[in-house]
Each structure stands twice: as C-alpha cells, then as structure tokens.
Short mmCIF file of C-alpha atoms and ligand atoms in Angstrom, two decimals:
data_model
loop_
_atom_site.label_atom_id
_atom_site.label_comp_id
_atom_site.label_asym_id
_atom_site.label_seq_id
_atom_site.Cartn_x
_atom_site.Cartn_y
_atom_site.Cartn_z
CA MET A 1 94.24 97.52 86.63
CA ALA A 2 95.47 95.57 89.71
CA LEU A 3 99.07 95.36 90.80
CA TYR A 4 100.50 91.74 91.15
CA LEU A 5 103.79 90.79 92.75
CA ILE A 6 105.04 87.38 91.70
CA THR A 7 108.02 85.56 93.40
CA GLY A 8 109.67 82.96 91.22
CA ILE A 9 108.33 84.71 88.19
CA GLY A 10 110.99 83.08 85.99
CA GLY A 11 109.68 79.61 86.83
CA PHE A 12 107.12 77.36 85.24
CA ILE A 13 104.10 78.51 87.27
CA GLY A 14 105.22 82.03 87.91
CA SER A 15 105.86 82.77 84.27
CA SER A 16 102.50 81.16 83.25
CA LEU A 17 100.63 83.31 85.76
CA ALA A 18 102.58 86.49 84.66
CA ARG A 19 101.65 85.81 80.99
CA GLU A 20 97.96 85.40 81.91
CA LEU A 21 97.86 88.52 84.08
CA LEU A 22 99.51 90.62 81.40
CA ARG A 23 97.04 89.27 78.85
CA ARG A 24 94.28 90.52 81.10
CA GLY A 25 95.80 93.92 81.26
CA GLU A 26 97.23 93.80 84.86
CA GLN A 27 100.52 95.35 86.05
CA VAL A 28 103.14 92.77 87.19
CA ARG A 29 106.34 92.97 89.15
CA GLY A 30 108.29 89.77 89.63
CA VAL A 31 111.48 88.57 91.39
CA ASP A 32 113.61 85.53 90.63
CA ASN A 33 117.18 84.47 91.39
CA PHE A 34 117.05 82.02 88.40
CA ALA A 35 118.04 78.99 90.46
CA THR A 36 115.74 76.83 88.38
CA GLY A 37 113.84 79.51 86.44
CA ARG A 38 114.87 80.88 83.05
CA ARG A 39 115.17 84.50 81.85
CA ASP A 40 113.63 83.53 78.43
CA ASN A 41 110.50 82.19 80.08
CA LEU A 42 109.11 85.69 79.78
CA GLU A 43 109.27 88.28 76.99
CA PRO A 44 109.70 91.95 77.85
CA HIS A 45 106.40 93.75 78.29
CA PRO A 46 105.57 97.39 79.14
CA ARG A 47 103.49 96.28 82.18
CA LEU A 48 106.14 93.82 83.39
CA GLN A 49 109.02 94.61 85.71
CA LEU A 50 111.46 91.80 86.38
CA ILE A 51 113.97 92.00 89.34
CA GLU A 52 116.78 89.53 89.65
CA ASP A 53 117.37 88.94 93.35
CA THR A 54 116.60 86.53 96.16
CA ILE A 55 113.70 86.55 98.59
CA VAL A 56 116.04 85.23 101.30
CA HIS A 57 117.04 88.83 102.24
CA PRO A 58 114.30 90.78 104.08
CA ARG A 59 115.62 94.11 102.73
CA VAL A 60 115.15 92.89 99.13
CA VAL A 61 111.62 91.68 99.85
CA SER A 62 110.51 94.85 101.55
CA GLY A 63 112.04 96.81 98.73
CA LEU A 64 109.78 94.93 96.24
CA PHE A 65 106.77 96.28 97.98
CA GLY A 66 107.63 99.88 98.96
CA ASP A 67 107.10 101.78 95.72
CA PHE A 68 104.78 99.21 94.12
CA ARG A 69 102.09 98.51 96.74
CA PRO A 70 100.79 95.24 95.21
CA ASP A 71 97.05 94.29 95.54
CA VAL A 72 97.92 90.59 95.28
CA VAL A 73 101.14 88.67 96.07
CA ILE A 74 101.57 85.34 94.42
CA HIS A 75 104.42 83.43 96.07
CA THR A 76 105.81 80.68 93.85
CA ALA A 77 109.51 80.85 94.55
CA ALA A 78 110.85 77.65 95.96
CA SER A 79 114.07 75.71 96.29
CA TYR A 80 114.05 71.90 95.57
CA LYS A 81 116.67 71.02 93.03
CA ASP A 82 119.09 69.22 95.37
CA ARG A 83 117.41 66.96 98.00
CA ASP A 84 120.53 67.16 100.11
CA ALA A 85 120.79 70.97 100.13
CA TRP A 86 118.80 71.37 103.26
CA GLN A 87 120.17 74.93 104.01
CA ALA A 88 119.20 76.22 100.54
CA ASP A 89 115.67 74.77 100.97
CA ALA A 90 115.36 76.20 104.47
CA LEU A 91 116.56 79.65 103.37
CA THR A 92 114.28 80.09 100.39
CA ASN A 93 111.27 78.10 101.47
CA CYS A 94 111.17 78.89 105.09
CA VAL A 95 113.04 82.22 105.59
CA GLY A 96 112.08 83.53 102.19
CA SER A 97 108.38 82.65 102.78
CA ALA A 98 108.58 84.29 106.23
CA ASN A 99 110.00 87.47 104.56
CA VAL A 100 107.23 87.44 102.00
CA ALA A 101 104.52 86.82 104.67
CA ARG A 102 105.90 89.58 106.85
CA ALA A 103 106.06 92.16 104.02
CA CYS A 104 102.44 91.28 103.09
CA LYS A 105 101.36 91.90 106.62
CA ASP A 106 103.35 95.18 106.95
CA HIS A 107 102.05 96.50 103.59
CA LYS A 108 98.42 95.35 104.22
CA VAL A 109 98.31 93.29 101.04
CA GLY A 110 94.80 92.28 100.17
CA ARG A 111 95.53 88.74 99.08
CA LEU A 112 98.39 86.27 99.38
CA ILE A 113 98.53 83.13 97.27
CA TYR A 114 100.87 80.28 98.10
CA PHE A 115 101.90 77.27 96.04
CA GLN A 116 102.41 74.29 98.43
CA THR A 117 103.36 70.72 97.71
CA ALA A 118 101.05 67.80 98.40
CA LEU A 119 104.14 66.21 99.93
CA CYS A 120 103.12 68.03 103.07
CA TYR A 121 100.91 65.02 103.66
CA GLY A 122 103.89 62.66 103.37
CA THR A 123 104.76 60.27 100.59
CA LYS A 124 102.18 57.66 101.79
CA PRO A 125 98.91 59.57 102.52
CA LEU A 126 96.40 57.80 104.78
CA GLU A 127 93.53 58.33 102.35
CA GLN A 128 92.93 58.77 98.66
CA PRO A 129 91.73 61.28 97.63
CA ILE A 130 93.23 63.38 100.37
CA THR A 131 90.85 65.67 102.30
CA LEU A 132 91.59 68.69 104.38
CA ASN A 133 91.28 66.57 107.53
CA HIS A 134 94.42 64.60 106.56
CA PRO A 135 97.18 65.33 109.07
CA LEU A 136 100.25 67.12 107.85
CA ASN A 137 103.31 64.86 107.82
CA PRO A 138 106.15 66.42 105.85
CA VAL A 139 108.79 64.36 107.44
CA ASN A 140 110.72 62.69 104.70
CA SER A 141 111.91 65.48 102.51
CA SER A 142 113.75 68.76 103.10
CA TYR A 143 111.59 70.35 100.41
CA ALA A 144 108.32 69.25 102.11
CA ILE A 145 109.49 70.22 105.58
CA SER A 146 110.66 73.77 104.51
CA LYS A 147 107.69 74.38 102.23
CA THR A 148 105.26 73.45 105.18
CA ALA A 149 107.14 75.80 107.54
CA GLY A 150 106.76 78.45 104.83
CA GLU A 151 103.03 77.78 104.57
CA ASN A 152 102.75 78.22 108.32
CA TYR A 153 104.25 81.76 108.01
CA ILE A 154 101.73 82.59 105.27
CA GLN A 155 98.97 81.62 107.62
CA LEU A 156 100.63 83.51 110.56
CA SER A 157 100.65 86.68 108.45
CA GLY A 158 96.89 87.21 109.01
CA VAL A 159 96.66 88.33 105.46
CA ASP A 160 93.74 86.94 103.36
CA TRP A 161 95.58 83.90 102.00
CA VAL A 162 95.07 80.81 100.03
CA THR A 163 97.36 77.80 99.55
CA PHE A 164 97.19 75.33 96.68
CA ARG A 165 98.63 71.98 97.82
CA LEU A 166 99.61 70.73 94.37
CA ALA A 167 100.79 67.34 93.12
CA ASN A 168 102.16 67.30 89.63
CA ILE A 169 101.46 70.21 87.35
CA VAL A 170 102.22 70.00 83.64
CA GLY A 171 102.34 72.64 80.93
CA PRO A 172 104.77 74.70 78.89
CA ARG A 173 108.13 75.47 80.53
CA ASN A 174 107.64 72.67 83.12
CA VAL A 175 111.08 71.52 84.49
CA SER A 176 110.05 69.15 87.29
CA GLY A 177 107.72 66.25 87.86
CA PRO A 178 106.50 63.39 85.64
CA LEU A 179 106.81 64.76 82.13
CA PRO A 180 110.44 65.89 82.36
CA ILE A 181 111.25 62.53 84.12
CA PHE A 182 109.43 60.63 81.36
CA PHE A 183 111.32 62.58 78.70
CA GLU A 184 114.67 61.82 80.34
CA ARG A 185 113.86 58.14 80.78
CA LEU A 186 112.66 57.78 77.23
CA SER A 187 115.67 59.65 75.85
CA GLN A 188 117.86 57.01 77.68
CA GLY A 189 115.82 54.14 76.20
CA LYS A 190 114.35 53.38 79.74
CA ARG A 191 110.73 52.27 80.37
CA CYS A 192 108.14 54.66 82.01
CA PHE A 193 105.56 53.59 84.54
CA VAL A 194 102.74 55.31 86.41
CA THR A 195 100.83 54.68 89.56
CA ASP A 196 97.32 55.82 90.38
CA PRO A 197 97.34 58.35 93.20
CA ARG A 198 94.70 61.08 93.38
CA ARG A 199 95.45 64.13 95.48
CA HIS A 200 93.78 67.44 95.50
CA CYS A 201 92.70 70.08 97.99
CA TRP A 202 92.98 73.79 98.81
CA LEU A 203 93.11 75.57 102.01
CA GLY A 204 92.66 79.29 102.70
CA SER A 205 91.39 81.93 105.01
CA THR A 206 88.25 82.56 102.90
CA ARG A 207 87.78 81.04 99.45
CA PRO A 208 90.02 79.28 96.74
N1 LIG B 301 105.35 72.12 89.38
C1 LIG B 301 104.74 71.29 90.19
O1 LIG B 301 104.31 70.16 89.86
C2 LIG B 301 104.50 71.79 91.66
C3 LIG B 301 103.86 70.81 92.53
C4 LIG B 301 103.74 71.21 93.84
C5 LIG B 301 104.06 72.43 94.26
N2 LIG B 301 104.62 73.30 93.41
C6 LIG B 301 105.10 74.63 93.91
O2 LIG B 301 104.74 75.59 92.92
C7 LIG B 301 105.75 76.66 92.94
C8 LIG B 301 106.26 76.84 91.53
O3 LIG B 301 106.87 75.66 91.05
P1 LIG B 301 107.44 75.55 89.58
O4 LIG B 301 107.07 74.22 89.08
O5 LIG B 301 106.97 76.77 88.84
O6 LIG B 301 108.96 75.54 89.88
P2 LIG B 301 110.08 76.39 89.06
O7 LIG B 301 111.45 75.89 89.56
O8 LIG B 301 109.81 76.42 87.69
O9 LIG B 301 109.84 77.85 89.72
C9 LIG B 301 110.39 78.28 90.93
C10 LIG B 301 111.07 79.66 90.71
O10 LIG B 301 111.58 80.12 91.99
C11 LIG B 301 112.82 80.72 91.75
N3 LIG B 301 113.56 80.84 92.97
C12 LIG B 301 114.13 79.81 93.75
N4 LIG B 301 114.72 80.34 94.80
C13 LIG B 301 114.51 81.63 94.85
C14 LIG B 301 114.89 82.70 95.70
N5 LIG B 301 115.57 82.50 96.78
N6 LIG B 301 114.54 84.03 95.36
C15 LIG B 301 113.78 84.24 94.22
N7 LIG B 301 113.41 83.30 93.31
C16 LIG B 301 113.75 81.96 93.64
C17 LIG B 301 113.48 79.80 90.73
O11 LIG B 301 114.60 80.31 90.01
C18 LIG B 301 112.31 79.48 89.82
O12 LIG B 301 112.18 80.35 88.76
C19 LIG B 301 106.81 76.22 93.99
O13 LIG B 301 106.53 76.91 95.17
C20 LIG B 301 106.57 74.69 94.15
O14 LIG B 301 106.94 74.28 95.48
C21 LIG B 301 104.95 72.94 92.12
#
C-alpha cells in the first residue's frame, strides 16, 4: 500500500483521483480549503484522511508531510474563480505550489504530479496541436501566470515530477470549463457554440 497526499482533494480532479486510489487499496491524505471544492465530493473512508486548511501557509504544508511521509504527492489545488483576484491566485498557485514543492524536496518524496493549464501557452497558440517546443506565454490571465510560476517551483524542487498541461476536463463533479458553461447558457435559453482547438502534451522529469 502506497501513501498519497492530494492537495485540492475536495475538487473535481482531486476527488476523482482519491476515489480511484482508495478503490485500488491505497492510503490517501488530502487537504482543501473548499474555495471551489465541496465536502460532499468524498464520502468518509477508513483509508482517507481529510484536512481542511490552506496550502498558502508553509507550516500547514510541512505538517501534512511530517507524520505521513507520502510516496507520491498529487498537487491539484488551484485558485481561479475570480479573474480579478490576482492576490488570491498568486498566493495559492504560486506561493502554495512553492510550499508544496519545497516540502516534497525536504521530505524526499518519490513523485510529484502537477496539474497545469494549457493556458500557459497563451490563448492563441502558435501551432495546433501544441507540441512541447511551443514557447510558454501565460501573459493574459492571472490564473495562467500564477499556475506557470507554480509549475516552475515544481521543476525547481528536483523531485521526480510530471506536469499535465490540460485543456478542458469533463466528468462527475466538474465545476469549470465547457460543460458547466453550456449548462448555464442552456438554462438561460442561450445558444451554445464550439470551436475546434486541439491541445495536448505532458512534460516531466522522466515519464508521464
Ligand atoms: N478542470 C479542468 O478542465 C482543468 C484544466 C486545466 C488545468 N486544471 C488544473 O487541474 C487542477 C484541478 O482542477 P479542478 O477542475 O479539479 O478544480 P477544482 O476547483 O474542482 O479543484 C481545485 C481544488 O483546490 C482547492 N483549493 C483552492 N485553493 C486552495 C488552497 N489555498 N489550499 C487548499 N486547497 C485549495 C479548491 O477548494 C478545490 O477543491 C487545478 O490545478 C487546475 O489548475 C484543470
């Protein structure tokens, strides 16, 4: 049985990963401040420990590691809900990610998994599909700027890391992206439209 620490465990991706890991018999500890996540995204489980707190404080983050010693850290916590809340984005996505990366380094974690946004390439990528040679250009959103700074700290940690530069993920408990937007528009009697972008890539120190 491996030990997994998940930040943002109350969110869409964090709770989906936790459910799958528990189904496989792993031990899971998670942290969430429930800024966008929900407590009822996860049912209580004997191998699940949920801590309500913020990754913005280094003391909180190092406390998550001390007595648990995770084999793998999955960092999904992110701030994005108000595009004008630059400070909130910088604190969670940049400072919080630096705290997580630093703790992974200090505690010699074996694997660090980061969930990045494809907006790190800018809203108008130079090529489709995007390849790893595409320059980073997260200039037009606080979310993208701070998430990219966070990714740099993940890399700086020297831990065996991987980042998934995702576009639009869909599934149960999804609260952002196209499906919630379509739902809201349809509920208001508005039309929906789609474009045809294709974006996918991964980047890591060893393998995906
Ligand atoms: N869903 C997508 O389409 C998509 C696309 C690209 C990248 N991502 C990335 O994937 C990750 C997960 O996204 P999601 O869709 O599950 O979002 P989500 O909002 O459902 O989950 C994020 C979780 O982080 C928590 N959180 C926020 N600030 C925190 C803090 N300071 N301390 C502790 N917890 C905090 C939130 O409460 C929430 O539960 C994010 O890092 C996001 O940037 C998601």
